[in-house]
Coordinates of C-alpha atoms in Angstrom, one line a residue:
Chain A
M6 CA 35.6 9.2 75.6
L7 CA 37.8 9.6 72.7
K8 CA 35.5 6.9 71.0
K9 CA 31.9 8.2 72.1
H10 CA 32.6 12.0 72.4
P11 CA 35.1 12.6 69.8
L12 CA 34.0 16.6 69.4
T13 CA 33.9 17.1 73.4
A14 CA 37.6 15.3 73.7
F15 CA 39.0 17.3 70.5
I16 CA 37.6 20.5 72.5
L17 CA 38.8 19.5 76.0
F18 CA 42.2 19.0 74.1
G19 CA 41.9 22.7 71.9
L20 CA 41.4 24.0 75.9
L21 CA 44.4 22.2 77.2
L22 CA 47.0 23.4 74.3
F23 CA 45.8 27.1 74.9
L24 CA 46.2 26.9 78.8
L25 CA 49.6 25.1 78.3
S26 CA 50.9 28.4 75.3
N27 CA 49.8 30.5 78.5
R28 CA 52.7 28.9 80.6
V29 CA 56.0 28.2 78.2
D30 CA 57.7 30.3 76.8
E31 CA 58.1 32.1 73.3
L32 CA 60.4 28.9 71.9
R33 CA 58.4 26.0 73.2
V34 CA 55.2 28.3 72.0
F35 CA 57.1 28.5 68.2
Q36 CA 57.9 25.0 68.1
G37 CA 54.0 24.1 69.0
A38 CA 53.4 26.0 65.8
T39 CA 55.7 24.3 64.2
V40 CA 54.4 20.6 65.9
A41 CA 50.5 21.6 64.7
I42 CA 51.9 22.2 61.2
Y43 CA 53.8 19.1 60.8
V44 CA 50.9 17.5 61.8
I45 CA 48.6 18.9 59.0
A46 CA 51.3 18.0 56.6
I47 CA 51.9 14.6 58.2
A48 CA 48.2 14.5 58.2
S49 CA 47.5 14.9 54.6
I50 CA 50.6 12.4 53.6
I51 CA 48.6 9.4 55.6
L52 CA 45.5 10.2 53.8
L53 CA 47.3 9.9 50.4
T54 CA 49.1 7.2 52.1
G55 CA 45.2 5.5 53.4
Y56 CA 44.3 4.9 49.7
S57 CA 47.3 3.9 48.1
G58 CA 49.4 2.5 50.0
Q59 CA 52.4 4.5 48.6
V60 CA 53.7 7.3 50.4
S61 CA 54.9 10.8 48.8
L62 CA 58.1 12.0 48.2
G63 CA 57.1 15.6 46.9
H64 CA 54.9 16.9 49.5
G65 CA 57.4 19.6 49.9
A66 CA 56.2 21.1 46.6
L67 CA 52.3 21.6 47.4
L68 CA 53.0 23.1 50.5
A69 CA 55.1 25.0 47.9
I70 CA 51.8 25.8 46.1
G71 CA 50.2 26.4 49.1
G72 CA 52.3 28.9 50.1
Y73 CA 52.8 31.3 47.3
A74 CA 49.0 31.0 46.8
A75 CA 48.9 32.5 50.1
A76 CA 51.2 35.3 49.8
L77 CA 50.3 36.0 46.2
S78 CA 46.6 36.4 46.9
R79 CA 47.6 38.5 50.3
N80 CA 50.4 40.6 48.5
H81 CA 48.3 41.1 45.2
W82 CA 45.1 41.4 46.2
G83 CA 44.8 42.4 50.1
A84 CA 43.4 39.0 50.6
P85 CA 42.1 38.9 54.2
V86 CA 43.8 36.3 56.7
W87 CA 41.2 33.4 56.2
L88 CA 40.6 34.7 52.4
A89 CA 44.3 33.9 52.6
F90 CA 45.0 30.4 53.6
C91 CA 41.3 29.1 51.6
I92 CA 42.7 30.1 47.9
A93 CA 46.0 28.2 49.3
V94 CA 43.9 25.1 49.9
L95 CA 42.3 25.3 46.5
A96 CA 45.1 26.2 44.8
A97 CA 47.4 23.5 46.3
A98 CA 44.3 21.1 46.0
M99 CA 44.4 22.0 42.0
G100 CA 48.0 21.2 41.7
G101 CA 46.9 18.0 43.6
Y102 CA 43.8 17.3 40.9
L103 CA 46.1 17.7 38.1
L104 CA 48.8 15.2 39.9
G105 CA 46.2 12.9 40.9
L106 CA 45.1 12.5 37.8
A107 CA 48.3 11.3 36.4
A108 CA 48.9 9.3 39.6
A109 CA 45.9 7.3 40.0
R110 CA 47.7 5.5 36.6
L111 CA 50.9 5.3 38.8
S112 CA 51.5 2.4 41.3
G113 CA 54.5 0.8 43.0
P114 CA 56.9 3.3 43.3
Y115 CA 56.4 5.5 40.1
L116 CA 54.0 7.1 42.3
A117 CA 57.5 7.8 44.8
G118 CA 59.5 8.8 41.9
T119 CA 57.5 10.7 40.4
T120 CA 56.5 12.9 43.3
L121 CA 60.5 13.6 44.1
A122 CA 60.9 14.8 41.0
L123 CA 57.9 17.1 41.2
A124 CA 59.2 18.0 44.3
I125 CA 62.6 18.9 43.0
G126 CA 61.5 20.7 39.8
L127 CA 58.7 23.2 41.3
P128 CA 61.1 25.5 43.0
S129 CA 62.9 26.3 39.9
I130 CA 59.6 27.9 38.8
A131 CA 59.9 30.5 41.2
N132 CA 63.2 31.3 39.7
Q133 CA 61.8 31.5 36.4
F134 CA 58.8 34.2 36.7
S135 CA 59.6 37.0 38.6
I136 CA 55.9 37.3 40.0
F137 CA 56.9 34.7 42.4
G138 CA 60.2 36.7 43.6
G139 CA 63.5 34.5 42.7
E140 CA 65.6 33.1 45.6
Q141 CA 64.5 35.8 48.4
G142 CA 60.9 35.0 47.7
L143 CA 57.7 37.4 48.7
L144 CA 56.6 38.1 51.8
F145 CA 54.3 36.5 54.0
D146 CA 52.4 38.9 57.0
I147 CA 49.8 38.2 58.8
G148 CA 49.3 41.2 60.6
A149 CA 50.0 41.3 64.0
P150 CA 47.5 39.8 66.6
P151 CA 44.0 41.7 66.9
A152 CA 44.5 44.3 69.9
S153 CA 41.6 43.0 71.9
L154 CA 43.8 39.9 72.8
G155 CA 45.5 41.9 75.4
A156 CA 49.2 44.0 75.0
D157 CA 51.0 41.3 76.5
F158 CA 49.4 38.8 73.5
T159 CA 52.7 38.1 70.8
Q160 CA 53.3 37.2 67.9
Y161 CA 54.4 33.8 68.3
K162 CA 51.5 32.8 70.5
W163 CA 48.8 34.5 67.5
Y164 CA 51.0 31.6 65.3
F165 CA 49.9 29.0 67.7
W166 CA 46.8 29.7 68.2
I167 CA 46.1 29.8 64.4
A168 CA 47.9 26.4 63.9
A169 CA 46.6 24.6 66.3
L170 CA 43.4 25.4 65.4
A171 CA 43.6 24.5 62.0
A172 CA 45.1 21.4 63.2
L173 CA 42.9 20.2 65.4
I174 CA 39.9 21.4 62.8
I175 CA 42.0 18.9 60.1
I176 CA 42.5 16.8 62.5
Y177 CA 39.2 15.8 63.6
W178 CA 37.5 16.6 59.6
L179 CA 39.4 13.5 58.2
R180 CA 39.1 11.5 61.0
N181 CA 35.1 11.9 60.3
V182 CA 35.8 12.2 56.6
M183 CA 38.5 8.4 57.1
N184 CA 34.9 6.9 59.4
S185 CA 33.0 7.9 56.4
R186 CA 32.2 6.3 53.1
Y187 CA 34.8 8.0 51.4
G188 CA 37.3 6.5 53.5
R189 CA 36.3 3.2 53.7
N190 CA 35.6 3.4 49.6
W191 CA 39.6 4.3 50.2
K192 CA 40.7 1.5 52.6
A193 CA 39.3 -1.2 50.2
V194 CA 40.6 0.5 47.3
R195 CA 44.3 0.2 49.5
G196 CA 43.4 -3.7 50.4
N197 CA 42.6 -4.7 46.8
D198 CA 41.5 -2.4 43.8
V199 CA 40.6 -5.6 41.4
A200 CA 38.3 -6.5 44.4
A201 CA 36.9 -2.9 45.3
E202 CA 36.1 -2.6 41.6
L203 CA 34.1 -6.0 41.7
A204 CA 32.4 -3.9 44.5
G205 CA 30.8 -0.7 42.7
I206 CA 33.6 1.7 43.3
N207 CA 35.1 3.5 40.9
V208 CA 38.7 2.8 41.5
G209 CA 39.9 6.5 39.5
R210 CA 37.3 8.7 40.6
N211 CA 38.1 7.6 44.4
K212 CA 42.5 8.1 44.0
V213 CA 42.1 11.8 42.5
L214 CA 39.8 12.6 45.0
A215 CA 42.1 10.9 48.3
F216 CA 44.5 13.1 46.5
T217 CA 43.0 16.2 45.7
I218 CA 42.2 15.9 49.8
S219 CA 45.5 15.4 50.5
A220 CA 47.1 18.2 48.1
G221 CA 44.5 20.8 49.8
I222 CA 45.5 20.3 53.0
A223 CA 48.9 20.7 52.7
G224 CA 48.2 23.5 50.7
L225 CA 46.8 24.5 54.3
A226 CA 50.1 23.5 56.0
G227 CA 52.4 25.5 53.3
A228 CA 50.5 28.3 54.2
L229 CA 50.6 28.4 57.8
L230 CA 54.4 27.2 57.3
A231 CA 55.3 30.4 55.6
M232 CA 53.1 32.7 58.2
T233 CA 55.3 31.4 60.7
I234 CA 58.4 32.3 58.4
S235 CA 56.7 35.4 57.2
T236 CA 58.3 34.7 53.8
V237 CA 57.6 32.5 51.2
S238 CA 61.3 31.4 49.2
P239 CA 62.1 28.8 47.3
G240 CA 64.4 27.6 50.3
A241 CA 61.7 27.4 52.4
F242 CA 60.5 23.8 50.7
P243 CA 63.9 21.9 50.2
L244 CA 64.0 18.5 49.1
A245 CA 64.4 17.7 53.0
L246 CA 61.5 19.0 54.0
S247 CA 59.9 16.3 52.0
F248 CA 61.4 13.9 53.1
S249 CA 60.9 14.2 56.9
L250 CA 57.7 14.9 55.6
A251 CA 57.7 11.2 54.9
T252 CA 59.7 10.6 57.6
G253 CA 56.9 11.7 59.9
A254 CA 54.1 9.4 58.2
V255 CA 56.2 6.5 58.3
L256 CA 57.3 6.7 62.0
S257 CA 53.5 8.1 63.0
G258 CA 52.5 4.9 61.1
V259 CA 50.8 5.6 57.8
T260 CA 47.8 3.7 58.0
T261 CA 46.3 5.3 61.0
L262 CA 45.4 8.9 62.2
G263 CA 46.3 7.8 65.7
G264 CA 50.3 8.5 65.8
V265 CA 50.1 11.1 63.4
M266 CA 51.6 13.5 66.6
I267 CA 54.5 11.2 67.3
G268 CA 56.3 12.0 63.9
A269 CA 55.3 15.2 64.0
V270 CA 57.2 15.7 67.4
T271 CA 60.1 13.8 66.7
L272 CA 60.6 16.0 63.7
V273 CA 60.7 19.0 66.0
A274 CA 62.2 17.1 69.0
I275 CA 65.2 15.5 67.1
P276 CA 67.3 19.5 66.2
E277 CA 66.5 20.1 69.8
I278 CA 67.8 16.7 71.6
V279 CA 70.8 17.5 69.6
D280 CA 70.9 21.2 70.3
S281 CA 71.5 19.9 74.0
V282 CA 73.6 17.2 73.7
V283 CA 76.4 19.0 71.7
S284 CA 76.1 22.1 74.2
R285 CA 76.6 19.6 77.1
Y286 CA 78.9 17.9 75.6
E287 CA 80.7 20.8 73.5
T288 CA 81.3 18.5 70.7
S289 CA 82.6 20.0 67.1
E290 CA 80.2 21.2 64.7
T291 CA 80.5 18.3 62.0
V292 CA 79.0 16.1 65.0
A293 CA 76.4 19.0 65.1
N294 CA 75.9 19.3 61.7
N295 CA 75.6 15.6 61.4
L296 CA 74.1 14.1 64.4
P297 CA 70.1 14.6 63.7
G298 CA 70.3 13.4 60.2
L299 CA 71.6 10.2 61.2
L300 CA 69.2 10.2 64.2
V301 CA 66.3 10.3 62.2
S302 CA 67.6 7.6 59.3
T303 CA 68.7 5.4 61.5
L304 CA 64.8 5.8 63.3
L305 CA 63.5 5.5 60.1
I306 CA 65.3 2.2 58.6
L307 CA 64.4 0.2 62.4
T308 CA 60.7 1.6 61.6
V309 CA 60.4 -0.1 58.6
L310 CA 62.1 -3.2 59.6
F311 CA 60.6 -3.8 63.0
V312 CA 57.1 -1.8 63.3
P313 CA 56.4 -1.2 59.6
N314 CA 52.8 -0.6 60.4
G315 CA 53.7 2.4 63.1
P316 CA 53.8 2.4 66.8
V317 CA 50.1 3.1 67.3
E318 CA 49.0 -0.1 64.8
Q319 CA 51.6 -2.3 66.6
M320 CA 50.2 -1.6 70.2
R321 CA 46.4 -2.3 68.8
A322 CA 47.3 -5.1 66.5
R323 CA 49.2 -5.9 70.2
H324 CA 46.1 -5.5 72.0
E325 CA 43.6 -7.3 70.1
R326 CA 45.9 -10.6 70.0
R327 CA 46.1 -10.3 73.5
A328 CA 41.8 -10.1 73.3
K329 CA 42.0 -13.1 71.7
R330 CA 43.9 -15.4 73.7
Chain B
M22 CA 74.7 25.6 13.3
T23 CA 77.5 25.0 15.8
Q24 CA 74.7 25.7 18.4
F25 CA 73.0 23.0 17.9
I26 CA 75.6 20.7 17.4
N27 CA 76.5 22.2 20.6
M28 CA 73.2 20.9 22.0
L29 CA 73.7 17.6 20.6
L30 CA 77.2 17.0 22.2
I31 CA 75.8 18.1 25.6
G32 CA 72.6 16.5 25.5
I33 CA 74.3 13.1 24.7
G34 CA 77.7 14.2 27.6
A35 CA 75.3 14.9 30.1
G36 CA 72.8 11.6 28.9
S37 CA 76.1 9.4 28.8
I38 CA 76.7 9.7 32.4
Y39 CA 72.7 10.0 33.2
A40 CA 72.4 6.7 31.5
L41 CA 75.2 4.8 33.5
M42 CA 72.7 5.8 36.7
A43 CA 69.7 4.3 35.4
I44 CA 71.4 1.3 34.5
A45 CA 72.2 1.0 38.3
M46 CA 68.7 2.1 38.8
V47 CA 67.6 -0.8 37.0
L48 CA 70.0 -3.2 38.0
V49 CA 68.5 -2.8 41.3
W50 CA 65.1 -2.8 40.3
R51 CA 65.5 -5.5 38.4
S52 CA 67.2 -8.3 41.1
T53 CA 64.9 -6.8 43.7
R54 CA 61.7 -5.3 42.6
V55 CA 63.6 -2.4 44.7
I56 CA 63.7 1.6 43.6
N57 CA 66.9 2.0 45.3
F58 CA 67.2 5.6 46.4
A59 CA 69.8 5.7 48.1
Q60 CA 71.8 4.9 44.6
A61 CA 72.3 8.5 44.7
G62 CA 73.8 8.7 48.6
M63 CA 75.8 5.5 47.4
A64 CA 77.5 7.2 44.0
L65 CA 78.6 10.3 46.7
L66 CA 79.7 8.1 48.5
S67 CA 81.8 6.3 46.7
T68 CA 82.4 10.1 45.0
Y69 CA 84.2 10.9 48.1
I70 CA 86.1 7.3 48.3
G71 CA 87.9 7.8 45.0
F72 CA 88.5 11.7 46.8
E73 CA 90.5 9.5 48.7
L74 CA 92.0 7.9 46.0
V75 CA 93.1 10.3 44.2
Q76 CA 94.4 12.3 47.4
K77 CA 96.4 8.7 47.5
T78 CA 97.4 7.3 44.4
G79 CA 97.6 11.1 42.5
N80 CA 96.4 9.7 39.7
F81 CA 92.7 9.8 38.6
W82 CA 92.3 5.9 36.2
I83 CA 93.4 4.2 39.0
A84 CA 90.5 6.0 41.2
L85 CA 88.2 5.2 39.0
P86 CA 88.3 1.4 39.0
L87 CA 89.1 1.2 43.1
A88 CA 86.4 3.7 43.3
M89 CA 84.1 1.1 41.1
V90 CA 85.1 -2.1 42.9
L91 CA 84.9 -0.6 46.3
G92 CA 80.8 1.1 45.2
A93 CA 80.3 -2.6 44.2
L94 CA 81.2 -3.8 47.4
F95 CA 79.5 -1.6 49.6
S96 CA 76.6 -2.2 47.1
A97 CA 76.6 -6.0 47.3
L98 CA 77.2 -5.3 51.5
V99 CA 73.6 -3.1 51.6
E100 CA 71.9 -5.9 49.4
I101 CA 73.2 -8.6 52.3
L102 CA 72.0 -6.7 55.1
L103 CA 69.3 -4.4 54.7
I104 CA 67.6 -5.5 51.5
R105 CA 67.8 -8.9 52.5
T106 CA 66.2 -8.4 56.1
L107 CA 63.7 -6.1 54.5
I108 CA 62.4 -8.9 52.2
R109 CA 62.4 -11.9 54.5
H110 CA 60.5 -9.1 57.3
S111 CA 58.0 -8.6 54.0
T112 CA 54.5 -8.2 55.1
S113 CA 52.1 -8.6 52.3
G114 CA 50.0 -5.7 54.7
P115 CA 49.0 -2.3 53.0
V116 CA 52.2 -0.8 54.1
A117 CA 54.2 -3.8 51.5
G118 CA 54.7 -1.2 48.9
I119 CA 56.8 1.5 51.1
V120 CA 59.1 -0.5 53.4
P121 CA 61.6 -0.6 50.2
I122 CA 61.6 2.8 49.4
I123 CA 61.3 4.4 53.1
A124 CA 64.1 1.9 53.7
T125 CA 65.9 3.2 51.0
L126 CA 65.1 6.9 51.7
G127 CA 66.3 5.7 55.4
L128 CA 69.4 4.8 53.5
L129 CA 70.2 8.1 51.7
G130 CA 69.9 9.8 55.0
F131 CA 72.1 7.7 57.1
I132 CA 75.6 8.0 54.1
R133 CA 74.9 11.5 53.5
A134 CA 74.9 12.2 57.7
M135 CA 77.8 9.7 57.9
I136 CA 79.7 11.1 54.8
G137 CA 79.2 14.4 57.4
F138 CA 80.7 12.8 60.0
I139 CA 84.0 11.7 58.0
W140 CA 84.8 14.2 55.7
G141 CA 82.7 17.0 57.2
N142 CA 80.0 19.4 55.1
Q143 CA 82.5 21.1 53.3
D144 CA 82.9 21.0 49.7
V145 CA 86.2 18.7 48.4
Q146 CA 87.4 19.3 44.8
I147 CA 88.7 16.8 42.6
Q148 CA 91.1 17.7 40.1
P149 CA 89.6 16.6 36.0
P150 CA 92.4 14.7 34.7
L151 CA 92.0 16.1 31.3
S152 CA 91.5 19.5 30.1
K153 CA 88.0 20.8 30.7
I154 CA 88.7 23.1 27.0
G155 CA 86.8 22.5 24.2
F156 CA 88.4 21.0 21.2
K157 CA 88.8 23.8 18.2
V158 CA 87.0 23.5 14.7
G159 CA 87.7 26.3 12.6
Q160 CA 87.3 29.2 14.5
E161 CA 84.6 28.0 17.2
T162 CA 85.1 26.6 20.1
I163 CA 82.5 24.0 20.2
A164 CA 81.2 22.0 23.6
L165 CA 83.4 18.5 23.6
S166 CA 86.4 18.8 25.7
P167 CA 88.9 15.8 25.8
M168 CA 87.5 15.5 29.5
N169 CA 84.1 15.2 27.3
L170 CA 85.0 12.4 25.1
L171 CA 86.7 10.5 28.6
V172 CA 83.3 10.5 30.0
L173 CA 81.9 9.5 26.7
I174 CA 84.6 6.6 26.0
T175 CA 84.1 5.3 29.4
V176 CA 80.6 5.0 29.3
L177 CA 80.0 3.5 26.0
A178 CA 82.8 1.1 27.1
M179 CA 80.8 0.0 30.1
V180 CA 77.6 0.0 27.8
L181 CA 79.3 -2.4 25.9
I182 CA 80.9 -4.7 28.3
L183 CA 77.5 -5.1 30.6
G184 CA 75.7 -5.9 27.3
F185 CA 78.3 -8.3 26.6
I186 CA 77.9 -9.3 30.0
F187 CA 74.2 -10.1 29.9
Q188 CA 73.8 -11.0 25.9
K189 CA 76.4 -13.5 26.3
T190 CA 77.9 -15.6 30.1
N191 CA 76.4 -17.6 32.0
L192 CA 76.1 -15.1 34.0
G193 CA 74.2 -13.0 32.2
L194 CA 71.8 -15.7 31.6
S195 CA 71.6 -16.0 35.3
L196 CA 70.6 -12.9 36.0
R197 CA 68.3 -12.0 33.4
A198 CA 66.5 -15.6 34.3
S199 CA 66.0 -14.4 37.9
A200 CA 64.7 -11.1 36.4
Y201 CA 62.6 -12.8 34.5
S202 CA 61.0 -15.1 37.2
P203 CA 62.8 -15.7 40.2
E204 CA 61.0 -19.0 41.0
I205 CA 61.5 -20.8 37.5
A206 CA 65.2 -19.1 38.1
Q207 CA 65.7 -21.2 40.7
L208 CA 64.3 -24.3 39.7
A209 CA 66.7 -24.3 37.1
G210 CA 69.6 -23.8 39.4
V211 CA 70.3 -20.3 39.6
R212 CA 71.3 -19.3 43.0
V213 CA 69.1 -16.8 43.2
G214 CA 70.3 -15.2 46.8
A215 CA 73.6 -14.5 44.7
I216 CA 72.6 -13.6 41.5
R217 CA 71.2 -10.7 43.4
T218 CA 74.0 -9.5 45.4
I219 CA 76.3 -9.2 41.7
G220 CA 72.9 -7.9 40.4
W221 CA 73.5 -5.1 43.1
S222 CA 77.2 -4.7 43.0
I223 CA 77.5 -3.8 39.1
A224 CA 74.6 -1.6 39.9
G225 CA 76.9 -0.1 42.4
A226 CA 79.9 0.1 39.9
A227 CA 78.2 1.6 37.2
G228 CA 76.5 4.3 40.5
A229 CA 79.7 4.8 41.3
A230 CA 81.1 5.7 37.6
A231 CA 78.1 7.8 37.5
G232 CA 79.4 10.0 40.7
L233 CA 82.9 10.4 39.9
L234 CA 82.8 11.2 36.0
Q235 CA 79.7 13.4 36.9
T236 CA 81.2 15.1 39.1
V237 CA 84.9 15.5 37.3
N238 CA 83.3 16.5 34.4
G239 CA 80.9 19.1 36.0
T240 CA 82.1 21.3 39.2
G241 CA 84.2 19.1 40.2
T242 CA 83.4 19.8 44.0
V243 CA 81.3 17.3 46.0
S244 CA 79.3 18.1 49.6
P245 CA 77.2 16.1 51.4
D246 CA 74.7 18.2 50.4
S247 CA 75.4 18.2 46.6
L248 CA 72.4 19.3 44.6
E249 CA 74.6 17.7 41.7
F250 CA 73.5 14.1 43.7
S251 CA 69.6 14.5 43.6
L252 CA 70.0 15.7 40.2
L253 CA 71.4 12.6 38.7
L254 CA 69.3 10.6 41.5
T255 CA 66.0 12.1 39.4
F256 CA 67.4 12.2 36.0
G257 CA 68.7 8.4 36.7
F258 CA 64.8 7.7 38.1
I259 CA 63.6 9.6 35.1
A260 CA 65.5 8.2 32.4
A261 CA 65.4 4.6 33.6
V262 CA 61.3 4.9 33.6
I263 CA 60.9 6.0 30.4
G264 CA 63.2 3.8 29.0
G265 CA 60.6 0.7 30.7
L266 CA 62.7 0.3 34.2
E267 CA 63.5 -3.7 32.5
S268 CA 65.2 -3.2 30.0
L269 CA 69.0 -2.0 29.9
P270 CA 69.2 -0.3 26.5
G271 CA 65.8 1.1 27.1
A272 CA 68.1 2.7 30.0
V273 CA 70.2 3.7 28.4
L274 CA 67.9 5.3 25.4
G275 CA 66.1 6.9 27.9
A276 CA 68.8 9.3 29.3
V277 CA 70.3 10.0 25.9
V278 CA 66.9 11.2 25.0
L279 CA 66.3 12.8 28.4
G280 CA 70.2 14.5 27.8
L281 CA 69.2 15.8 24.7
V282 CA 65.5 17.6 25.7
L283 CA 67.2 19.2 28.4
A284 CA 70.1 20.1 26.5
F285 CA 67.7 21.2 24.1
V286 CA 65.4 23.6 27.1
Q287 CA 68.6 24.6 28.5
I288 CA 70.1 26.1 25.3
Y289 CA 66.6 27.0 23.6
I290 CA 64.3 28.0 26.2
S291 CA 65.9 28.8 29.7
G292 CA 68.1 26.4 32.2
T293 CA 65.8 26.9 34.9
L294 CA 63.5 25.6 33.2
V295 CA 65.3 21.7 32.6
F296 CA 64.2 20.4 35.6
I297 CA 59.7 20.6 35.6
V298 CA 60.7 19.9 31.8
A299 CA 62.0 16.6 33.0
F300 CA 59.0 16.0 35.3
A301 CA 56.5 16.9 32.1
L302 CA 58.4 14.2 30.4
L303 CA 58.5 11.7 33.1
L304 CA 54.5 12.6 33.2
L305 CA 53.5 12.3 29.7
V306 CA 55.4 9.2 28.4
L307 CA 53.9 7.4 31.8
L308 CA 50.4 8.6 30.7
I309 CA 51.1 8.0 26.9
R310 CA 53.4 4.7 27.6
P311 CA 53.4 3.2 30.8
Q312 CA 55.3 0.5 30.0
G313 CA 58.6 2.7 28.2
F314 CA 60.1 3.8 25.7
I315 CA 61.5 -0.1 25.5
G316 CA 58.8 -2.3 26.6
T317 CA 56.1 -4.6 26.4
K318 CA 52.7 -4.1 27.6
A319 CA 53.3 -6.7 30.4
G320 CA 56.4 -5.3 30.8
R321 CA 55.5 -3.1 34.2
R322 CA 54.7 -5.2 36.9
A323 CA 54.7 -3.2 39.9

């Protein structure tokens, strides 16, 4: 189904989500919106890793650019919501283009370290210029859901619809891009950049392009994240966010889009699981504070040690081996 | 004029602590070709151990070397348990480059969570062993306190000892040889595995010193989520990279330059801009002179 009629499959999945969103309670709807946003952000990292074999530790910074761009355009120019999201994508893509120009010349752990430095550095700009609203940040209000959807249509459900629709469109589009000429070029560059160059691929331009697109998608995720919490502030895009996104990407498997849900659901589920454990066994506050970090980091270490390509790729490799035999 | 001298003093003081961190990163990079993003977490753990030792012994002068030894042991343990497994499992696929980065990142989270479990998430306080009030020159108080002086002397002593080890001893020769080419060193009879562990443990000691000195020199408090340690990691990384990532003198030079630039920005422009200036400096060096201040064209192997 997914192989032969991807568009139909995506639409059916969307319908399923729509039906589901009417059945579950508010908290689950909100978590659903968060999962959708993480899916977008993780997909942007996977795209980036798809060309360089490197993981960005600073995608939180690109999310922040998107969030601030959306909030600024809405607050100052009164841009409609869809335009604010477009501006978020463009602004983050521009930032990503500049970063990509530098990053195209970076390899190995240099890219990881440089993006890490960006993630630490960028939020401080918000405190420097008053237009960004300092520590408090800016309001970002997309308004109530349209009246035509009915009176009992909640705000969270509206967020979920927007985020889920965006996630579906982005994943569908990325899937096509990955299978297009550009996707093949990126895979060639990732495999062996010298060989790719000899085959006539402009390595530098492809790297910058991948970085730009990845940043644009991250910007959209940032704007959506700002939407669900109604504000943008430096505190909303901490280093921990960048790290969790990198974690999510690794758990999903950085070489394929197929597992993108795994990382996103894990990121949302772990705090939830810890909450239920804590409330059931009435453990101390220390455990509640540190158990999520412990679980995530243990999972991360085990993943890179035993399934470095991610669970989906691992299963496919096993399947292929069995098919050969 | 006083302001300018203060800037130099602050810059060199901060730079000397970044230098320890940069040295730790360079040593780890040279011995296993891994950038250890958990270096800050390991330094944080050593700082907490230092805190316990200060509590137990009541003396900073005993706690510092002991914390360094324990930091070295922990670092060696990490190398043996995690990094060796990693190298043994290592694949040559597209993800080969990210595996060590993610593993050390996971280690960072793991250490933080462990510290939280053991010591809780509140700040703990370490009393500075010396006064933090600046010396007086004539009427003016300059930005150099007995504490700062201690940091400078400690760092200088460590750099000199490390320099001596690297240049004059057999151990240093083995360390340099296995960084230059593990295969050739192995053929020449160097036990590369053991040498790697030693490289990691020296790095652990340097990181421990950086963490403790940064803490007592700064706010005197640590918590598992200390921003200072994220900064220590980032600035240590930046210093190591602009120094060339391969050379110890380069790391020290890079750290002092970074310290001075940041002090200049902090005093003459704005304190909130230091992060972005550090980032810009990193980008600038990577674009113009990717091999760092000290380093040959072929030096960057990544």
